[in-house]
PDB file of C-alpha atoms in Angstrom:
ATOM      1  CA  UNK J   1       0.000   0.000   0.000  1.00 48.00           C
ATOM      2  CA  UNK J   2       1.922   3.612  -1.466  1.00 50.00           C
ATOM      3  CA  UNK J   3       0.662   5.591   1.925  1.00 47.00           C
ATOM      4  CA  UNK J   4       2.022   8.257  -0.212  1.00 49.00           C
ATOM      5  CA  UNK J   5      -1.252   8.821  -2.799  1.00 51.00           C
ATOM      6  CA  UNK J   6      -3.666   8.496   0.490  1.00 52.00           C
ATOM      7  CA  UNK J   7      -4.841  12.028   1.729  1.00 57.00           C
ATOM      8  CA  UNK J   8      -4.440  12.218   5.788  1.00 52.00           C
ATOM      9  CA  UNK J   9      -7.733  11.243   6.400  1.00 52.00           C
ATOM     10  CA  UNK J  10      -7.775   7.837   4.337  1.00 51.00           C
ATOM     11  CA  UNK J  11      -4.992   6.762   5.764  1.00 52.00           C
ATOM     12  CA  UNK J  12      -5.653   7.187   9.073  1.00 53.00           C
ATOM     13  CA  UNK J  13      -8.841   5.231   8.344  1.00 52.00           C
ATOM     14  CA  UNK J  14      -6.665   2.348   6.653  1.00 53.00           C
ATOM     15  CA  UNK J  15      -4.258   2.182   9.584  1.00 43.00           C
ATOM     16  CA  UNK J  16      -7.338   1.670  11.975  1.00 46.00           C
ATOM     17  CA  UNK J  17      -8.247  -0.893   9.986  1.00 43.00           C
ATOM     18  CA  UNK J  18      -5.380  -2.915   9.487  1.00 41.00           C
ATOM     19  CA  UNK J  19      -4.958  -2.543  13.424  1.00 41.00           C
ATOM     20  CA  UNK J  20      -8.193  -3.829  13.845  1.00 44.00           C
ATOM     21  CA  UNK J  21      -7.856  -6.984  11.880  1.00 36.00           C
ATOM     22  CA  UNK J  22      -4.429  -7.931  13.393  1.00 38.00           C
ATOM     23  CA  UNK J  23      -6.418  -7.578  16.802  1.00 41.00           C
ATOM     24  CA  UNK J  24      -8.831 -10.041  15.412  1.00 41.00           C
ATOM     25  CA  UNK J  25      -5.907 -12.039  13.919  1.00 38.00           C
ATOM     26  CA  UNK J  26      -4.238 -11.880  17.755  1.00 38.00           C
ATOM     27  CA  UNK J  27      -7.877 -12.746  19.381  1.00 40.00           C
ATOM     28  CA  UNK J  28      -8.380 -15.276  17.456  1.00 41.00           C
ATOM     29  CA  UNK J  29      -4.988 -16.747  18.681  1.00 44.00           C
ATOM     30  CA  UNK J  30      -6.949 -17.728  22.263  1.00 59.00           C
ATOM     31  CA  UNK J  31     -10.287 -19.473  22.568  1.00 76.00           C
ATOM     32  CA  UNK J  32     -12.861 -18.247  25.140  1.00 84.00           C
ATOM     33  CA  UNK J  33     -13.731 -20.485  27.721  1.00 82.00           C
ATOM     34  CA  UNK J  34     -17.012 -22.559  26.703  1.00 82.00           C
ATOM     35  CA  UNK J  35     -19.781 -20.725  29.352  1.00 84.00           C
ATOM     36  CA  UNK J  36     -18.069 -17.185  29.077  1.00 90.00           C
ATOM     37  CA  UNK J  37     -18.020 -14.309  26.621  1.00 91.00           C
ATOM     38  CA  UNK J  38     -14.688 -12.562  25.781  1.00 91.00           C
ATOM     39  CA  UNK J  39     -14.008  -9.630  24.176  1.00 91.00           C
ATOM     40  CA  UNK J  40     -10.195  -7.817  24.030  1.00 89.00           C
ATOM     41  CA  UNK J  41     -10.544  -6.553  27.466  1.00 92.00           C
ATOM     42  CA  UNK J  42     -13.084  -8.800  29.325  1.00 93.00           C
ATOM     43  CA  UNK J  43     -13.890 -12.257  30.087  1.00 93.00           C
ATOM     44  CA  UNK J  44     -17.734 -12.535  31.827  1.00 94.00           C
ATOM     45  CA  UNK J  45     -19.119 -15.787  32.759  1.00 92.00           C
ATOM     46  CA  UNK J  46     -22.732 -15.544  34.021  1.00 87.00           C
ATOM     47  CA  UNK J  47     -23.935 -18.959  33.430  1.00 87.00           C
ATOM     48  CA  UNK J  48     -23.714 -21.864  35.524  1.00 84.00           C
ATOM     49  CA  UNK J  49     -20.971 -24.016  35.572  1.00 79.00           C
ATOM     50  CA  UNK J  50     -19.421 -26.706  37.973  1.00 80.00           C
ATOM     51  CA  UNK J  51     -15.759 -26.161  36.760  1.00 75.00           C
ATOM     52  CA  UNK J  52     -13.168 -26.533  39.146  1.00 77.00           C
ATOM     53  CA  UNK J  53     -10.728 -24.478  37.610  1.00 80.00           C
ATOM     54  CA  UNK J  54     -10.527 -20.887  37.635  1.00 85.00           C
ATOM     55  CA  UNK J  55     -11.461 -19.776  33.093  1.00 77.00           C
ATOM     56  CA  UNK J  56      -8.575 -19.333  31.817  1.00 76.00           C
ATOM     57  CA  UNK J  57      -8.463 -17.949  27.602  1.00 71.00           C
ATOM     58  CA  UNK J  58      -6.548 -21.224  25.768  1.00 64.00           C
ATOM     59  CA  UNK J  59      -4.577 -21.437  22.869  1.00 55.00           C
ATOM     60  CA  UNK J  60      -5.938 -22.485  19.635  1.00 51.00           C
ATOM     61  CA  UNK J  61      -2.526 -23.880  18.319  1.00 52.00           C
ATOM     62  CA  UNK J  62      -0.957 -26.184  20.851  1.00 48.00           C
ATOM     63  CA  UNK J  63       1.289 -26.800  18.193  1.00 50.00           C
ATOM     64  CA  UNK J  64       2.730 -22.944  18.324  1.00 47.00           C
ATOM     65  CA  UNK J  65       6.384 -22.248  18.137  1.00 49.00           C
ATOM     66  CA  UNK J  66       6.285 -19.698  20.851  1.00 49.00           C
ATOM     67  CA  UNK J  67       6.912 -16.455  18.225  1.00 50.00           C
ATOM     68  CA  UNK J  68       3.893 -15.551  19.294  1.00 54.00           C
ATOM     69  CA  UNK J  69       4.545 -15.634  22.926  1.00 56.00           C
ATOM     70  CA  UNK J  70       5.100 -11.493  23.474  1.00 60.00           C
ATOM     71  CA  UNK J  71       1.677 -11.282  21.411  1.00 70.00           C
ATOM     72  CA  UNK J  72      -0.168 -13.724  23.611  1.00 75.00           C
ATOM     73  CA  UNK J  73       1.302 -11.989  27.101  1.00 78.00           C
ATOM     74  CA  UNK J  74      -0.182  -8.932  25.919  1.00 79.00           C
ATOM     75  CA  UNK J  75      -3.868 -10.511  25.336  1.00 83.00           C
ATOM     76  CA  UNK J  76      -3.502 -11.512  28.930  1.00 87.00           C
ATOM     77  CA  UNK J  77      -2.504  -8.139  30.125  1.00 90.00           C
ATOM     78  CA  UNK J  78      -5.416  -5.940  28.108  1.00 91.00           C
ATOM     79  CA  UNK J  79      -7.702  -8.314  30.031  1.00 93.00           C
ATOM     80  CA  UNK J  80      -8.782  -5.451  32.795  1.00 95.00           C
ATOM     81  CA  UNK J  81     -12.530  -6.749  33.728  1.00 96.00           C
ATOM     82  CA  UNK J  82     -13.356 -10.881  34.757  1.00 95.00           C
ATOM     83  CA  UNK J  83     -16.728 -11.581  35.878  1.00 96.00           C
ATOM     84  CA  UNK J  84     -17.424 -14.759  37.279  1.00 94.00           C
ATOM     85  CA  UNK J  85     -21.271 -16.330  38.650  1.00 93.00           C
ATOM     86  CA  UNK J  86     -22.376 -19.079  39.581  1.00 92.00           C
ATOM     87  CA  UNK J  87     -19.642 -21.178  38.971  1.00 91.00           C
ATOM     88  CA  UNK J  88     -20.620 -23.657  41.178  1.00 88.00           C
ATOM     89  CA  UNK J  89     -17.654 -26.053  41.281  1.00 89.00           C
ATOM     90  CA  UNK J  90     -14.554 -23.578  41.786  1.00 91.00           C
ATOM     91  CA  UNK J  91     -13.936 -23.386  45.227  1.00 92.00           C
ATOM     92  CA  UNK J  92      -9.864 -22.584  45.563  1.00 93.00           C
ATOM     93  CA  UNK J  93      -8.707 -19.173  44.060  1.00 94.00           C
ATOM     94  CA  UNK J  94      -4.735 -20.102  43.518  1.00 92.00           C
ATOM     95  CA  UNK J  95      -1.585 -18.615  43.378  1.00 88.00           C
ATOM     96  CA  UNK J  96      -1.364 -19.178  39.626  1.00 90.00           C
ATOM     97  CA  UNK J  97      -5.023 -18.707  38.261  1.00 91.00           C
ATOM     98  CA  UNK J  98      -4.358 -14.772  37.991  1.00 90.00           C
ATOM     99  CA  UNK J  99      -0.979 -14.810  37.121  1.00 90.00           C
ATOM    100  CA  UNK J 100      -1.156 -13.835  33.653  1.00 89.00           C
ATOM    101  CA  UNK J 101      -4.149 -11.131  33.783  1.00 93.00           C
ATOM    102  CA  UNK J 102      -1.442  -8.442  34.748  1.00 93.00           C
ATOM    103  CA  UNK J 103      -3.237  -5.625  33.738  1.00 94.00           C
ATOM    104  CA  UNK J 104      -6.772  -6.392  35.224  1.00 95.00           C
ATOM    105  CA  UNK J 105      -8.501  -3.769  37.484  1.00 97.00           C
ATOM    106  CA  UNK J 106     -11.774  -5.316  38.697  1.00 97.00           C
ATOM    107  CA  UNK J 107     -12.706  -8.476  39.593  1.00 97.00           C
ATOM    108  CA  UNK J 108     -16.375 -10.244  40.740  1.00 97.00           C
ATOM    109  CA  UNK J 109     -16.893 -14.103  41.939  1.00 95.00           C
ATOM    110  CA  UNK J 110     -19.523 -14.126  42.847  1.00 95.00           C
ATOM    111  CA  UNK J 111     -22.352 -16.542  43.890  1.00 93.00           C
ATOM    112  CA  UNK J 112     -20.381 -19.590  43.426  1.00 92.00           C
ATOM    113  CA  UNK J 113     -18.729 -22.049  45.852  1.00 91.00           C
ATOM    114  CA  UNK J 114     -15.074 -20.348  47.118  1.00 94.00           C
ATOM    115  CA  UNK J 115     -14.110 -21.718  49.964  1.00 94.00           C
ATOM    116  CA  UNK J 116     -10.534 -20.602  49.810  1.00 93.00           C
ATOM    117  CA  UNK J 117      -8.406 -17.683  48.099  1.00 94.00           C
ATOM    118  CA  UNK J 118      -4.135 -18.734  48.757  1.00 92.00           C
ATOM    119  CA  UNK J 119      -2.183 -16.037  49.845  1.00 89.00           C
ATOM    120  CA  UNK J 120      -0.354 -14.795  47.061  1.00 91.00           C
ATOM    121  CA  UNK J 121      -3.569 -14.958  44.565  1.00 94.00           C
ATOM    122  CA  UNK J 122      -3.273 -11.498  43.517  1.00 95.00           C
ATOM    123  CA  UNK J 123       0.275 -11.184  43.721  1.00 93.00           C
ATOM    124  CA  UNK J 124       0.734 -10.255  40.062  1.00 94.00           C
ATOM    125  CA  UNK J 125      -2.023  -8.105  40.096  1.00 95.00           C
ATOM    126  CA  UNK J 126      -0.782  -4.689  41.051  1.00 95.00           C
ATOM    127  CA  UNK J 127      -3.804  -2.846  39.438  1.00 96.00           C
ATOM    128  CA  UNK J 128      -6.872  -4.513  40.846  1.00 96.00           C
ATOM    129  CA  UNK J 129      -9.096  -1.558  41.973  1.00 97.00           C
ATOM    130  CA  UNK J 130     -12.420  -3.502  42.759  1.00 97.00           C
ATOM    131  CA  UNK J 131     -12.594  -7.206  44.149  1.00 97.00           C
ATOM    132  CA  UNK J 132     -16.095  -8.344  44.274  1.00 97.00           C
ATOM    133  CA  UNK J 133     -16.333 -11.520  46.469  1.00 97.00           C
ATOM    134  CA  UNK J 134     -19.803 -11.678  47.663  1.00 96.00           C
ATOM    135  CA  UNK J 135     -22.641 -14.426  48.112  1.00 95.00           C
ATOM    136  CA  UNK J 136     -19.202 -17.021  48.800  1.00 95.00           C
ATOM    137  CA  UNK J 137     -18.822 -19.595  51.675  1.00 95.00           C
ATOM    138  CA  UNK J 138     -15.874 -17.850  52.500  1.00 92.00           C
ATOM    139  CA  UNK J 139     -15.456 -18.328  56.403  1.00 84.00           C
ATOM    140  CA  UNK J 140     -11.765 -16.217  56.908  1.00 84.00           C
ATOM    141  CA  UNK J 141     -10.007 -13.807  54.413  1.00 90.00           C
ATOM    142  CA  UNK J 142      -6.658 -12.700  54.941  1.00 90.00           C
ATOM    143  CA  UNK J 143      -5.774  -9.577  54.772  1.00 90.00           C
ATOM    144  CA  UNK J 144      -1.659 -10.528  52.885  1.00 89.00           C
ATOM    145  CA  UNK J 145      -4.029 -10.655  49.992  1.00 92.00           C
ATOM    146  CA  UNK J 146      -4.609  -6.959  49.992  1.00 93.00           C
ATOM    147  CA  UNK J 147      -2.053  -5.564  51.587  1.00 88.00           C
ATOM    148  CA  UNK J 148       0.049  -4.457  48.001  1.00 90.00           C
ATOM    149  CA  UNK J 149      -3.415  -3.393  46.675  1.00 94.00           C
ATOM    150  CA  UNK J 150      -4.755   0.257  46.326  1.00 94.00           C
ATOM    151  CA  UNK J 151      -8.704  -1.069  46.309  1.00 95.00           C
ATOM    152  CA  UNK J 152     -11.036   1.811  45.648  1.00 96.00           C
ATOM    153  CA  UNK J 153     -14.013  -0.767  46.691  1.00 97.00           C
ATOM    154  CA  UNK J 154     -13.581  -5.006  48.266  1.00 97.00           C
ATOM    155  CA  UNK J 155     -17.331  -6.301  48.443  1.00 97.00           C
ATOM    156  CA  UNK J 156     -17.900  -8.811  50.333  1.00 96.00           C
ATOM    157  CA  UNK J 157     -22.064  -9.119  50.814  1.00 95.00           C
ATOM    158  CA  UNK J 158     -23.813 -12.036  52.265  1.00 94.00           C
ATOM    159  CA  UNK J 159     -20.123 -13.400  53.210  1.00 94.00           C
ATOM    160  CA  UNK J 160     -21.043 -14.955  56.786  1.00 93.00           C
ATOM    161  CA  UNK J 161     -16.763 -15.476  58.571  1.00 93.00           C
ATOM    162  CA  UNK J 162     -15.861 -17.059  61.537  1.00 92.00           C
ATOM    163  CA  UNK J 163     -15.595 -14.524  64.175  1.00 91.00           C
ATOM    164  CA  UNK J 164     -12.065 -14.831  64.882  1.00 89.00           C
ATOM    165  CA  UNK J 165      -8.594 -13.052  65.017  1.00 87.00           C
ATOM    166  CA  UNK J 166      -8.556 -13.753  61.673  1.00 88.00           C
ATOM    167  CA  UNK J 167     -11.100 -11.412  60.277  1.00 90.00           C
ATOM    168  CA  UNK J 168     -10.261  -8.946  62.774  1.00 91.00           C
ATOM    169  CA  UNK J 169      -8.418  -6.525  60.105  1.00 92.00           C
ATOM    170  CA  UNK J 170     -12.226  -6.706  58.199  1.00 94.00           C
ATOM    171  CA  UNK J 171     -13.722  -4.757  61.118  1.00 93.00           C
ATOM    172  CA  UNK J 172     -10.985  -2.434  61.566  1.00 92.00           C
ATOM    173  CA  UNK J 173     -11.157  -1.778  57.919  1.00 94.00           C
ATOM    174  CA  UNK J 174     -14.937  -1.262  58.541  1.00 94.00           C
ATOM    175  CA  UNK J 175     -14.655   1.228  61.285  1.00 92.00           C
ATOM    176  CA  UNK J 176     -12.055   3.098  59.477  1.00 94.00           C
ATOM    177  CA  UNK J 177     -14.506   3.608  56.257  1.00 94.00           C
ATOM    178  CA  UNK J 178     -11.823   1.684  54.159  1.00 94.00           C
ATOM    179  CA  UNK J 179     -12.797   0.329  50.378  1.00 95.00           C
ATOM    180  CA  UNK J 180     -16.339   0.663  51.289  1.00 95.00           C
ATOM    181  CA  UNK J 181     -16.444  -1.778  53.591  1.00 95.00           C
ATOM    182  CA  UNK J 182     -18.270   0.628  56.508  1.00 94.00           C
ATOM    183  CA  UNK J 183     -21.288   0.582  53.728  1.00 95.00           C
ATOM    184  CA  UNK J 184     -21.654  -3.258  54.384  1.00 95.00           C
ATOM    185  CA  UNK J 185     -23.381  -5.249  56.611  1.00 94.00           C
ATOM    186  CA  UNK J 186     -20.852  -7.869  57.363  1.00 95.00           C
ATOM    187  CA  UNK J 187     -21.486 -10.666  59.658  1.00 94.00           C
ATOM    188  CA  UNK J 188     -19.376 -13.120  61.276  1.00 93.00           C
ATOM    189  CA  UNK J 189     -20.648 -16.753  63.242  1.00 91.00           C
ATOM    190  CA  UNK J 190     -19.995 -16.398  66.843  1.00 88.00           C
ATOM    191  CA  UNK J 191     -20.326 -20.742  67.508  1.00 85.00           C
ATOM    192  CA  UNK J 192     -23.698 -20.045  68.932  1.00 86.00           C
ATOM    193  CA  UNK J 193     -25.290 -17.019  66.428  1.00 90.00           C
ATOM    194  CA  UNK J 194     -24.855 -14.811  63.647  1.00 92.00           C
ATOM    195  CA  UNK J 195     -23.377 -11.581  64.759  1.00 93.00           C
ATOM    196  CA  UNK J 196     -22.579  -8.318  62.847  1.00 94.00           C
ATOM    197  CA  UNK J 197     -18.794  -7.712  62.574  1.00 93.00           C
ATOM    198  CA  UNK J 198     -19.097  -4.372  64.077  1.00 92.00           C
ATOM    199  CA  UNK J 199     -19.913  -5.723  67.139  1.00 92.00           C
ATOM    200  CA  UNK J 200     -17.241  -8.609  66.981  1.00 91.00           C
ATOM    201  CA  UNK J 201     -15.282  -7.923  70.822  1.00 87.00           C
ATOM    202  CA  UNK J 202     -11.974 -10.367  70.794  1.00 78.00           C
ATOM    203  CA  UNK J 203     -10.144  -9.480  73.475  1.00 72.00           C
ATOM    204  CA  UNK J 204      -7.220 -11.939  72.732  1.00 72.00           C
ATOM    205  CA  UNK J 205      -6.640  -9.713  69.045  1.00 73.00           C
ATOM    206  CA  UNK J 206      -3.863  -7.290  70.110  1.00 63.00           C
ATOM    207  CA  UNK J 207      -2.184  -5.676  67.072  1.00 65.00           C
ATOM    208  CA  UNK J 208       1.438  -6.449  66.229  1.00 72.00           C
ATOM    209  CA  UNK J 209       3.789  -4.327  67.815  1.00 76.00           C
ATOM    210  CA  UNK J 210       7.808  -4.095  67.533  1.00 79.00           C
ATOM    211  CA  UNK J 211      10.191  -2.775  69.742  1.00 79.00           C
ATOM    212  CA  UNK J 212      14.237  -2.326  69.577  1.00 78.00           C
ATOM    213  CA  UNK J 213      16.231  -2.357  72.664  1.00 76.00           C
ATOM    214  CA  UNK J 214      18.677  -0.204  71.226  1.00 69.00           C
ATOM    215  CA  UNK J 215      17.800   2.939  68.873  1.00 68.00           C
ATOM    216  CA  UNK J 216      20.899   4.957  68.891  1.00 73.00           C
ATOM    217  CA  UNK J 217      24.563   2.883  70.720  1.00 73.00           C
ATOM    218  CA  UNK J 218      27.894   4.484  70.785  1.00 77.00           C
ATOM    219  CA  UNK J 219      30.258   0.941  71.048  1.00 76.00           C
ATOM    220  CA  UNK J 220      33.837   1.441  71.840  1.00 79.00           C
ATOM    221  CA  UNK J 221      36.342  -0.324  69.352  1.00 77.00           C
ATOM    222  CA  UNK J 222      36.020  -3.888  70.004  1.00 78.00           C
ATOM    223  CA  UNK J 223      33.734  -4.181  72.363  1.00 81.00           C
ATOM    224  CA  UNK J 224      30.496  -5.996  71.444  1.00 80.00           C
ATOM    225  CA  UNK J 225      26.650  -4.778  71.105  1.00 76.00           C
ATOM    226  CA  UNK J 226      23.714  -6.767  70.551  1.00 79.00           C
ATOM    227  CA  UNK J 227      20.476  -5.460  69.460  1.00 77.00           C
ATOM    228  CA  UNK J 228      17.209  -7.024  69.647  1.00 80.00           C
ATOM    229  CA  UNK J 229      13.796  -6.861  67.298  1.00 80.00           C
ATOM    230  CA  UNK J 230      11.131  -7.811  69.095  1.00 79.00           C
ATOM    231  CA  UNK J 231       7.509  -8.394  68.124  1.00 77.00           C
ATOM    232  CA  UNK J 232       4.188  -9.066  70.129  1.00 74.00           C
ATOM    233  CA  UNK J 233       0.745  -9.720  69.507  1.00 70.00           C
ATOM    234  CA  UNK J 234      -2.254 -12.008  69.199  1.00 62.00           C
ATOM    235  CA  UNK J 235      -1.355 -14.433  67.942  1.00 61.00           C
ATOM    236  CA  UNK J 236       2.297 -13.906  67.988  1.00 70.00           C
ATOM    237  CA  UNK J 237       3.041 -12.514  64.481  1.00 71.00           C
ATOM    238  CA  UNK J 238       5.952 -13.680  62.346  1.00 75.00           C
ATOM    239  CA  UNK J 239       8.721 -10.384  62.552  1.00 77.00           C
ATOM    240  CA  UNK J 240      11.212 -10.122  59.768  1.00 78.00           C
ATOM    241  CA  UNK J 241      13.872  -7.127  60.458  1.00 76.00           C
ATOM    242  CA  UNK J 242      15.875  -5.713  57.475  1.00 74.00           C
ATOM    243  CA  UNK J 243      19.083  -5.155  58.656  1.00 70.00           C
ATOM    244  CA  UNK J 244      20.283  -3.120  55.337  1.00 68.00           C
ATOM    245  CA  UNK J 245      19.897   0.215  56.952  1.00 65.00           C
ATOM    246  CA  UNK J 246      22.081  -0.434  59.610  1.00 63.00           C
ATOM    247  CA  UNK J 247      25.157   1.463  59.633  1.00 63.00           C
ATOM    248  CA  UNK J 248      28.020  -0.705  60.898  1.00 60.00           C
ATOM    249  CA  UNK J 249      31.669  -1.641  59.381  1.00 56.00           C
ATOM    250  CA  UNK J 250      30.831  -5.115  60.971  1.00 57.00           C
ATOM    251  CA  UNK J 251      28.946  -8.150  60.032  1.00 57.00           C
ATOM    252  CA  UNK J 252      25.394  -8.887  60.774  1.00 55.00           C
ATOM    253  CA  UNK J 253      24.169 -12.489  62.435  1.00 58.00           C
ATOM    254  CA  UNK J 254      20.949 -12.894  62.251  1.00 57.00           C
ATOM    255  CA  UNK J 255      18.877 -15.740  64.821  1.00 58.00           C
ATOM    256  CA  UNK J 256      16.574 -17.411  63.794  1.00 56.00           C
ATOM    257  CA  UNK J 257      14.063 -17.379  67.368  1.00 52.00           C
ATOM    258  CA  UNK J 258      10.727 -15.283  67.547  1.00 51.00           C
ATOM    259  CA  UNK J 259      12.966 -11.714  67.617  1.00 48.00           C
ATOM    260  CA  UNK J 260      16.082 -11.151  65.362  1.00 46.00           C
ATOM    261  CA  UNK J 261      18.790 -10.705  66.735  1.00 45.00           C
ATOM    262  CA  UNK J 262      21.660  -8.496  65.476  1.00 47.00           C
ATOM    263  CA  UNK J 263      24.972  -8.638  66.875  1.00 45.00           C
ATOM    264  CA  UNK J 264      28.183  -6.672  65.315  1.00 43.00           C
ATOM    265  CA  UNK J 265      31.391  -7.507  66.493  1.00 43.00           C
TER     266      UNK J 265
END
């Protein structure tokens, strides 16, 4: 084609177009799982299905000799929407079912059957905005899952938990008017009723807290120092200390108990 003899606005028009059909071309690279509709940015399945597995767009050509590959990574990524209902078998949400969708933003699963989301299930998904998780017999949620997230909205409707330590974060979130959450009427099982999470009283939940014995130490050449990290809480949370920052000419030992230890020789 001599884009030389087309005026501006012809080939503009012709460039769309030939854009458009390799999209097509690329699209039709990946099949659309059978009880879904797809389109370039979106995969929605509203229909019932007992599917174990989280849908997941397939290749067409097995037999592909990867040249593709950069093409197919970046169908994944324009993926920003996945709605999912009803999907009555799929009750694990794993590490690697939303590995590829790198650019999605919102996500719904809805009234199906999850049981269980593993802890580093959106760990690839540094742009999800809106997690919809409702009508699910979720009984905890932790909240590692979130904590790399900037969510605008999390819904979690008709989600009945375990009242617990373990949802403790959901209420805090709730009082502190945190992705929506304060709009919600949560509930959690006490063993004996159905309570609202607002009104959840643990008294065993104390928040993490650290402490250093030593901010600020002078040492006199060659004598020895050791510092301490210590963590408390309920339950007793796990305390990793970066010892980077620390500005010593001396190496850094680091134990392995329930508070680092640092000690510079």
């Amino acid at each position: 084609m001599d884009l030389s003899l087309c005026t501006p606005r012809i080939c503009w028009w012709r460039v769309l177009f030939l854009l458009s059909i390799f999209q097509d071309y690329l699209s039709s690279m990946l099949d659309c799982p059978p009880t879904c509709s797809c389109s370039p940015t979106e995969i929605h399945c509203n229909k019932s299905d007992n599917g174990k597995f989280f849908p997941l767009l397939a290749l067409q050509d097995p037999g592909s000799n990867g040249n593709n590959s950069n093409s197919i990574q970046d169908l994944f990524k324009n993926i920003t929407s996945i709605h999912i209902e009803n999907w009555t078998g799929l009750q694990t949400l794993r590490d690697v079912d939303m590995e590829l969708y790198t650019g999605l933003q919102r996500l719904t699963i809805m009234n199906s059957n999850l049981r269980l989301i593993q802890a580093r299930a959106f760990a690839q998904n540094p742009h999800l905005r809106y997690i919809n998780l409702s009508k699910n017999p979720l009984t905890m949620l932790s909240w590692q899952l979130f904590q790399n997230l900037q969510l605008s909205e999390l819904r979690l409707d008709d989600v009945v938990f375990e009242c617990g330590c373990d949802v403790r974060w959901i209420q805090l979130w709730q009082q502190r008017r945190v992705a929506g959450l304060h709009r919600q009427q949560l509930y959690c099982y006490s063993g004996v009723s159905r309570i609202p999470l607002r009104n959840m009283n643990i008294s065993h939940c104390d928040l993490p807290r650290t402490s250093v014995t030593h901010r600020n130490v002078t040492v006199v050449e060659g004598a020895n120092i050791t510092v301490a990290c210590n963590g408390s809480g309920s339950p007793l949370p796990e305390v990793d200390w970066t010892v980077g920052g620390l500005h010593s000419i001396n190496t850094h030992q680091v134990s392995n108990s329930t508070s680092g230890r640092n000690r510079s020789k």
